[in-house]
CSV table of C-alpha atoms in Angstrom, one decimal:
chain,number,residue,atom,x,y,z
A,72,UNK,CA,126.6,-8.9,82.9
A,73,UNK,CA,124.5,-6.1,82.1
A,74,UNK,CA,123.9,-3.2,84.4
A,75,UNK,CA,120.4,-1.6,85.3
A,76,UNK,CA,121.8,1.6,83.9
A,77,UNK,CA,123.5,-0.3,81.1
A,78,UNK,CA,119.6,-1.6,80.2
A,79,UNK,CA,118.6,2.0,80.7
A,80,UNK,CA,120.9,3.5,78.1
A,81,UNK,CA,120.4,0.9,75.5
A,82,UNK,CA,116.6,1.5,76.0
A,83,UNK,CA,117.5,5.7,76.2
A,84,UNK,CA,119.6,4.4,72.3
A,85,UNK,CA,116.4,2.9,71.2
A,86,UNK,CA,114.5,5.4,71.5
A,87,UNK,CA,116.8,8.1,70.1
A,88,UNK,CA,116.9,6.2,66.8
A,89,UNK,CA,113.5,6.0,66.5
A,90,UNK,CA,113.0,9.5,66.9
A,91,UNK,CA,115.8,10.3,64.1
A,92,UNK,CA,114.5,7.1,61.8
A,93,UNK,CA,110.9,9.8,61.4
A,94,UNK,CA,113.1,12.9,61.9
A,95,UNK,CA,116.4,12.6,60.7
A,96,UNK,CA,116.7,16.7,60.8
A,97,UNK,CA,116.5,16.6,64.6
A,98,UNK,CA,120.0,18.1,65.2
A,99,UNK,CA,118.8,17.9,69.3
A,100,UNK,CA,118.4,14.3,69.3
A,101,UNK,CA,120.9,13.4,67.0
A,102,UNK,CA,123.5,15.4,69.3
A,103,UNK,CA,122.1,13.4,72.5
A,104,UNK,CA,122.4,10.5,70.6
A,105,UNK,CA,125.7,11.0,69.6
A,106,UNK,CA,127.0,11.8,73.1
A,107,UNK,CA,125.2,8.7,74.7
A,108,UNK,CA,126.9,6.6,71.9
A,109,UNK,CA,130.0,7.9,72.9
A,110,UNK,CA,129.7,7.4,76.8
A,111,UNK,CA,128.6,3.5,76.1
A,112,UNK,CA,131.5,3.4,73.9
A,113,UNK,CA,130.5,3.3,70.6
A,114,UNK,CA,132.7,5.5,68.8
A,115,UNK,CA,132.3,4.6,65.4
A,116,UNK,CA,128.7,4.8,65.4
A,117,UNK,CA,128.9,8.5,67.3
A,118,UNK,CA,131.1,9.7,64.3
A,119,UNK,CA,128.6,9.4,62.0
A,120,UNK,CA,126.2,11.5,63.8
A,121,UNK,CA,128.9,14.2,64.6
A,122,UNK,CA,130.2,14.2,61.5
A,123,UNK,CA,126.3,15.0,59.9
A,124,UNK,CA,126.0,17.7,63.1
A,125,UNK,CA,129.4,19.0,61.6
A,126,UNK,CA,127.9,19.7,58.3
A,127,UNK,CA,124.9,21.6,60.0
A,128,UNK,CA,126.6,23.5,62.4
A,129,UNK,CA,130.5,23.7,63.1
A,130,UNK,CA,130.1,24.9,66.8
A,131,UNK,CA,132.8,23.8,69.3
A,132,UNK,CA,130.9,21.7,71.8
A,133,UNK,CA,130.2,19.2,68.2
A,134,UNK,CA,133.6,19.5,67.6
A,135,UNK,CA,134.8,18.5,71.2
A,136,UNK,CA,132.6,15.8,70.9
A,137,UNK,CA,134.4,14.7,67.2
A,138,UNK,CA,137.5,15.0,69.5
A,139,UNK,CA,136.6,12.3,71.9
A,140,UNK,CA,135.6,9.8,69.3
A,141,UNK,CA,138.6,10.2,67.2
A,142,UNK,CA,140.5,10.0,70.2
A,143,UNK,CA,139.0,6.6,71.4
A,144,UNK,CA,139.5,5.9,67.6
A,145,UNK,CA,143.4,6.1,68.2
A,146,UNK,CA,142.9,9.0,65.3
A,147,UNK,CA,144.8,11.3,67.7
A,148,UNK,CA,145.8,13.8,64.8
A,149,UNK,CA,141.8,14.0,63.6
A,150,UNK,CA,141.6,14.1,67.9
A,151,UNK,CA,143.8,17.3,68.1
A,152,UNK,CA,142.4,18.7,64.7
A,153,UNK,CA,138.8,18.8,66.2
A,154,UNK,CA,139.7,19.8,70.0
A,155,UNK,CA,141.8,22.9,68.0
A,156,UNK,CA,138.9,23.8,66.0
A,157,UNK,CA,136.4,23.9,69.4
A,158,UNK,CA,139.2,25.8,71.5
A,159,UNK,CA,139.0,28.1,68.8
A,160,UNK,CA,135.9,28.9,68.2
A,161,UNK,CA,135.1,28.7,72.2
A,162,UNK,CA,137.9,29.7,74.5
A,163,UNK,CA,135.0,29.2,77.6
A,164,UNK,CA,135.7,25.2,76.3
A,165,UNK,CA,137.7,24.5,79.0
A,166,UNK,CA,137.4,20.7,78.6
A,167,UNK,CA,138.2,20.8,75.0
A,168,UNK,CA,141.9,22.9,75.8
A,169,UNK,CA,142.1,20.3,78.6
A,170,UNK,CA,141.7,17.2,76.7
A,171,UNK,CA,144.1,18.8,73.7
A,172,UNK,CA,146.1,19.2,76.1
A,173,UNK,CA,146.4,15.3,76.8
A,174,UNK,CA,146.6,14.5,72.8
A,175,UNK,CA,149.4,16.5,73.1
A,176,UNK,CA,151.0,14.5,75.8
A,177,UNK,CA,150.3,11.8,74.0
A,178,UNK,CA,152.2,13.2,70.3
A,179,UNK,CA,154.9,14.4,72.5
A,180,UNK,CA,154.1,17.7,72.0
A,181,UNK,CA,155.0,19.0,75.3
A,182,UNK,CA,155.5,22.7,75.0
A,183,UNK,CA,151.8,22.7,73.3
A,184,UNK,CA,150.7,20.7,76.4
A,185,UNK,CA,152.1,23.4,78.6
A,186,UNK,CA,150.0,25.9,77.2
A,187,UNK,CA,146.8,24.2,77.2
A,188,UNK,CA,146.9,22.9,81.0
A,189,UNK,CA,148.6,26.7,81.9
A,190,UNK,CA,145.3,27.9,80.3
A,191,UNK,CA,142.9,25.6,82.1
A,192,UNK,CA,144.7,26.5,85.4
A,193,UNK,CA,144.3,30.1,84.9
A,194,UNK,CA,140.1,29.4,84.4
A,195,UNK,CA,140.3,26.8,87.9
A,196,UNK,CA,143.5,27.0,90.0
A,197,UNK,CA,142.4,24.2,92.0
A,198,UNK,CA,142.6,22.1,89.2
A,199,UNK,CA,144.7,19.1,90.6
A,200,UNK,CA,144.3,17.1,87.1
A,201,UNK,CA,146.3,20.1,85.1
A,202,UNK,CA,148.9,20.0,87.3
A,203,UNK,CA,149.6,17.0,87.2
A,204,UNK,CA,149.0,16.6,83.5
A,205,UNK,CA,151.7,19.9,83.5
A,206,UNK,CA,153.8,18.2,85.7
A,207,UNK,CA,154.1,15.1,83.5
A,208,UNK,CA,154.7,17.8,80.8
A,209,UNK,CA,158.0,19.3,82.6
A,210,UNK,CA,159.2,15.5,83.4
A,211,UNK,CA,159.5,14.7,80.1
A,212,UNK,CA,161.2,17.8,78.9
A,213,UNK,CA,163.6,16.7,82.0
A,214,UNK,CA,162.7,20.2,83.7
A,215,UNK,CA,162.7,18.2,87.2
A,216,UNK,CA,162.6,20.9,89.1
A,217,UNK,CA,158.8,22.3,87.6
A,218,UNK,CA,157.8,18.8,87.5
A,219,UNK,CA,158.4,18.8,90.9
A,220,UNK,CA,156.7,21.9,91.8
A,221,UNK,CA,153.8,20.9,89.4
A,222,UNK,CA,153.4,17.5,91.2
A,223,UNK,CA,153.7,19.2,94.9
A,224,UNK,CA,150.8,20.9,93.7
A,225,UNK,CA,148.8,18.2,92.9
A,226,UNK,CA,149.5,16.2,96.0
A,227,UNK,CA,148.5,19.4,98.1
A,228,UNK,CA,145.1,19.7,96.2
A,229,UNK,CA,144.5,15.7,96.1
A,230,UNK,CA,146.9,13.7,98.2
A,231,UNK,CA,145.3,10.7,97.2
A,232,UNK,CA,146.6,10.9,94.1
A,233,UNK,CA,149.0,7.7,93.4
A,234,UNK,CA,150.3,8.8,90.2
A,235,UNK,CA,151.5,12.5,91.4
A,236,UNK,CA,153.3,10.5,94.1
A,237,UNK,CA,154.6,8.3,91.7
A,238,UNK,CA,156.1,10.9,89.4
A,239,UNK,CA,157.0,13.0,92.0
A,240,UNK,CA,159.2,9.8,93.3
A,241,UNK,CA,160.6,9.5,90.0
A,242,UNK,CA,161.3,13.5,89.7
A,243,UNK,CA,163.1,13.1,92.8
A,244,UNK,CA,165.3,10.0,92.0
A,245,UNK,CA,166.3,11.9,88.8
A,246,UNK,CA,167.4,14.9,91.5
A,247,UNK,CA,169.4,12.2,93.4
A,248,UNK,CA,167.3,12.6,96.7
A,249,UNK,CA,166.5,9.1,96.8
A,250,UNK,CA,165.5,9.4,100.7
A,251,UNK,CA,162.4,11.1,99.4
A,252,UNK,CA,162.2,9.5,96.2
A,253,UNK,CA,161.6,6.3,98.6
A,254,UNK,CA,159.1,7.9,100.5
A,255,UNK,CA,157.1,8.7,97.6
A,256,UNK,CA,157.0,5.6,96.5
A,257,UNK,CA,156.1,3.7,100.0
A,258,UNK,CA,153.4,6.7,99.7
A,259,UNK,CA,152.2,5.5,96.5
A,260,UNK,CA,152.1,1.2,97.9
A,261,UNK,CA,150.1,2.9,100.9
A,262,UNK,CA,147.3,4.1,98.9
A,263,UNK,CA,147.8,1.1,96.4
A,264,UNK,CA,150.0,-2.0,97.2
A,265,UNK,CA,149.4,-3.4,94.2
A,266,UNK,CA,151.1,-1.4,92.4
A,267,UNK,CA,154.0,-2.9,91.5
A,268,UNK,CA,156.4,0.0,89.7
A,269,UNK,CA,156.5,1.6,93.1
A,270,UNK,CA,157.9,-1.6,94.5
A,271,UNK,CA,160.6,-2.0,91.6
A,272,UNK,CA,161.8,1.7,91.9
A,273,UNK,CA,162.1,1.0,95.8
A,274,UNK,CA,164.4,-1.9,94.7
A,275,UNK,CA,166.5,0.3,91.7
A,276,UNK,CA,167.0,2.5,94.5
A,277,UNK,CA,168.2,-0.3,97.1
A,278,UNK,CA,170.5,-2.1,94.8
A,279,UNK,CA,171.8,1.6,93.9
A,280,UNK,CA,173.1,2.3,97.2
A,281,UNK,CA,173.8,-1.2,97.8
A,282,UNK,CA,171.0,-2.3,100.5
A,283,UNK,CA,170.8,-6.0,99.0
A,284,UNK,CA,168.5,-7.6,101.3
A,285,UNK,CA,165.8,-5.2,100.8
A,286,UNK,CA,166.0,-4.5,97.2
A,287,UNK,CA,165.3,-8.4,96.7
A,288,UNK,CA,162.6,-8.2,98.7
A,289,UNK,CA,160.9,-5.5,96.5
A,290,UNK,CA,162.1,-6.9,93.6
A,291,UNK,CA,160.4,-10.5,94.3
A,292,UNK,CA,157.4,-8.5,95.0
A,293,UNK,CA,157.3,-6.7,92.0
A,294,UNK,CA,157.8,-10.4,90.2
A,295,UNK,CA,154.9,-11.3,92.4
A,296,UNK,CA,152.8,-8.7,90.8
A,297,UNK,CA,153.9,-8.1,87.3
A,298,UNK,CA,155.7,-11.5,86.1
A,299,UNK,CA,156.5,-9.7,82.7
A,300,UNK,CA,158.6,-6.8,84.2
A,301,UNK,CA,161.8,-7.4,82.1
A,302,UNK,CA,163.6,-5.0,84.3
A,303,UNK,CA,162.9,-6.4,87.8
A,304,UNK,CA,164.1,-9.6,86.4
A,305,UNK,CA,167.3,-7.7,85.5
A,306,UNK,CA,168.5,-6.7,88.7
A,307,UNK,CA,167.4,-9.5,90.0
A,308,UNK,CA,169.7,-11.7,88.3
A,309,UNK,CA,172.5,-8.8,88.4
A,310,UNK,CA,172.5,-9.7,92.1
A,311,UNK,CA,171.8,-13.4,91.9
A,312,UNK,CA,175.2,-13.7,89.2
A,313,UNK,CA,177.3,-11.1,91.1
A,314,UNK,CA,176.8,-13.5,94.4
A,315,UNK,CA,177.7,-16.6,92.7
A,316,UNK,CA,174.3,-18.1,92.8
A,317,UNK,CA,174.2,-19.5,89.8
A,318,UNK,CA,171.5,-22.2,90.3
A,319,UNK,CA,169.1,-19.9,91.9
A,320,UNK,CA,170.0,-17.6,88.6
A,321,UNK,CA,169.2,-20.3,86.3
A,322,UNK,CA,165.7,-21.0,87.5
A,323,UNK,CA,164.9,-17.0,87.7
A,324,UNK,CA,166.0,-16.6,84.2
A,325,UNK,CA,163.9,-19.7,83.1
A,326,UNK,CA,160.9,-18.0,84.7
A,327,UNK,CA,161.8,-14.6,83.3
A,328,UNK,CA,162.1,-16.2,79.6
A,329,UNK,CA,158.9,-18.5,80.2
A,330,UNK,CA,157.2,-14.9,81.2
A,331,UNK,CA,158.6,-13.1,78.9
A,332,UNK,CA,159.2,-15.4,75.6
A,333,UNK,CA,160.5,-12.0,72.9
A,334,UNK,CA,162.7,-10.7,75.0
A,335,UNK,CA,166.2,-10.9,73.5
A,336,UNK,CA,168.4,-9.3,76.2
A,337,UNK,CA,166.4,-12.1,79.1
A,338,UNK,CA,167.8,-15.6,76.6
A,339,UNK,CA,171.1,-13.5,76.5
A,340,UNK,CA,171.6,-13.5,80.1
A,341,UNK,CA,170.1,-16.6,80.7
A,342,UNK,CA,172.9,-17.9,78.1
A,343,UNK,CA,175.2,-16.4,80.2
A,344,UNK,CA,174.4,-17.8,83.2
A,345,UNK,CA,174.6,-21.3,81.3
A,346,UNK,CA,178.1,-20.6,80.7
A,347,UNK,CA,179.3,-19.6,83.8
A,348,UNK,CA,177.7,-23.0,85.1
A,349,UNK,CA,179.4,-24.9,82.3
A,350,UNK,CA,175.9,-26.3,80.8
A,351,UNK,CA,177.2,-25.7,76.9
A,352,UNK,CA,174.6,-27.0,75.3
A,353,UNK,CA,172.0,-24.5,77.0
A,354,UNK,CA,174.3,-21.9,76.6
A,355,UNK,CA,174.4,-22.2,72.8
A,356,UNK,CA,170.7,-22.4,72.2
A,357,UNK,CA,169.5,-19.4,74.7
A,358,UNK,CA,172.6,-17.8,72.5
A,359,UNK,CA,170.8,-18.7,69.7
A,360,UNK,CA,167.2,-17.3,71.1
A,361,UNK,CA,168.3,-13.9,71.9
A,362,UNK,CA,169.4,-13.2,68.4
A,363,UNK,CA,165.9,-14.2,67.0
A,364,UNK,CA,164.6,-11.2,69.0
A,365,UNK,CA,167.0,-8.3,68.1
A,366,UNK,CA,164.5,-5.8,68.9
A,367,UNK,CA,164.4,-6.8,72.3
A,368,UNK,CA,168.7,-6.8,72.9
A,369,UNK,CA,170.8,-4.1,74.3
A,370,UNK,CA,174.1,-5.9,72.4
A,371,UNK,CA,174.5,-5.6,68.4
A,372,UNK,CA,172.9,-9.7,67.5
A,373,UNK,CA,176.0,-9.1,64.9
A,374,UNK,CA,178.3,-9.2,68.6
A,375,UNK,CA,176.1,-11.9,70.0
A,376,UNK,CA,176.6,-14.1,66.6
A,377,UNK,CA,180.6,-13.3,66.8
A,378,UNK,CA,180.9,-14.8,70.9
A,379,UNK,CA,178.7,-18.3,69.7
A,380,UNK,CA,181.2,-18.8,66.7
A,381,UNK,CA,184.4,-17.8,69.1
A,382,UNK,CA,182.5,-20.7,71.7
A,383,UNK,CA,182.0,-23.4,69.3
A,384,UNK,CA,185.5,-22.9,67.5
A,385,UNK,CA,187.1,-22.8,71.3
């Protein structure tokens, strides 16, 4: 269903290319016409007209603009080539260092991220975005404790912010202070209870320090929310196996295979399972199904392949 200011924009399009179908040297509307392209998300067609405005005048605002349309192109190394070339020529382009910044991120070029969002910070310090985005930086270089002060920072300039929450949970569960950890992430369900990784780190942490009861709870609701979370499924099946309750193991796995039909290491338990229970038949073929999916095992298929010929020669 189209929008009033959808119809507007299309109209605002029209009338755009008319102008450049009898002027095609108008570098103004071509520029405007680029940019609405690009917010209405038409990337490939707003290339063309940046990549003319290139040839006329490399300034950095064209270049940012080149930046965000290889980057919804999933070009990201044409996306950091142009966001470079507008920092560079412009280093008032705050946006353009900021979104470099994320293509970074996204290359796992962390220490290059660093820089950018330290830049952008040092133009706004109450930038609650950079922080984050240089908090996420210093969690994946497993610095934990400037991802935690990166994330603090956030939260204190925008406490509304589920993902700094989230992180900052997950920063602190890699400290070991899973007390907070937890309170992070029953922050992050407050603000948004669908979220269901904040429910399955709740759980990870329950079945850690062995509070059963309440790390099926989360766990289910995770399920509940995200059917295809291979790792919920996991521990869930952990606990249901450790107990003895192989039945109520069986039909979990059959839902967590069902949901999740390529993952190897899900028919591999589930195979498991079968065995304990004494149901050979099923045991063999979910056997069978998790070394069709190798990429998707945490055991060698050439290990899983050895245990079904030991079984059938028993």
């Amino acid at each position: 269903m189209y929008t009033f200011n959808m119809v507007l924009s299309f109209e605002k399009m029209e009338n755009l290319q008319t102008i450049l179908d009898k002027n095609p040297d108008d570098i103004v509307t071509r520029r405007e016409f680029a940019i609405l392209l690009l917010n209405n998300n038409f990337p490939e067609d707003a290339l063309k007209h940046l990549q003319y405005l290139i040839k006329q005048k490399a300034d950095s605002e064209t270049y940012y603009y080149l930046g965000i349309a290889y980057e919804k192109l999933k070009d990201l190394q044409k996306a950091e080539d142009s966001y470079e070339k507008s920092a560079a020529i412009s280093e008032n382009n705050i946006d353009a260092i900021y979104n470099l910044g994320l293509v970074y991120i996204d290359r796992k070029k962390y220490e290059q991220g660093i820089k950018c969002f330290e830049r952008v910070i040092k133009s706004d310090s109450k930038d609650s975005n950079s922080y984050f985005s240089l908090g996420l930086c210093y969690f994946k270089l497993k610095d934990f404790d400037s991802a935690k002060i990166n994330f603090q920072k956030t939260i204190e300039l925008n406490n509304e912010d589920i993902y700094a929450h989230f992180y900052l949970g997950n920063t602190l569960k890699e400290q070991n202070k899973n007390e907070y950890a937890k309170k992070e992430f029953e922050k992050v369900i407050e603000l948004s209870p669908d979220y269901s990784w904040a429910y399955f780190n709740i759980a990870s942490i329950d079945y850690e320090e062995g509070n059963i009861d309440s790390s099926i709870q989360n766990i289910k609701k995770t399920i509940e929310l995200n059917p295809k979370d291979v790792d919920a499924y996991k521990i869930y099946l952990k606990i249901l196996t450790k107990s003895g309750e192989y039945e109520q193991a069986n039909v979990v796995a059959l839902s967590a295979v069902e949901n999740c039909p390529e993952e190897g290491d899900l028919y591999y338990i589930l195979a498991q399972i079968n065995k304990l229970q004494n149901i050979n038949d099923s045991y063999k073929v979910n056997m069978q199904n998790a070394i069709k999916y190798p990429n998707t095992l945490s055991v060698r298929p050439e290990l899983l392949k050895h245990e079904l010929e030991e079984f059938e020669n028993f």
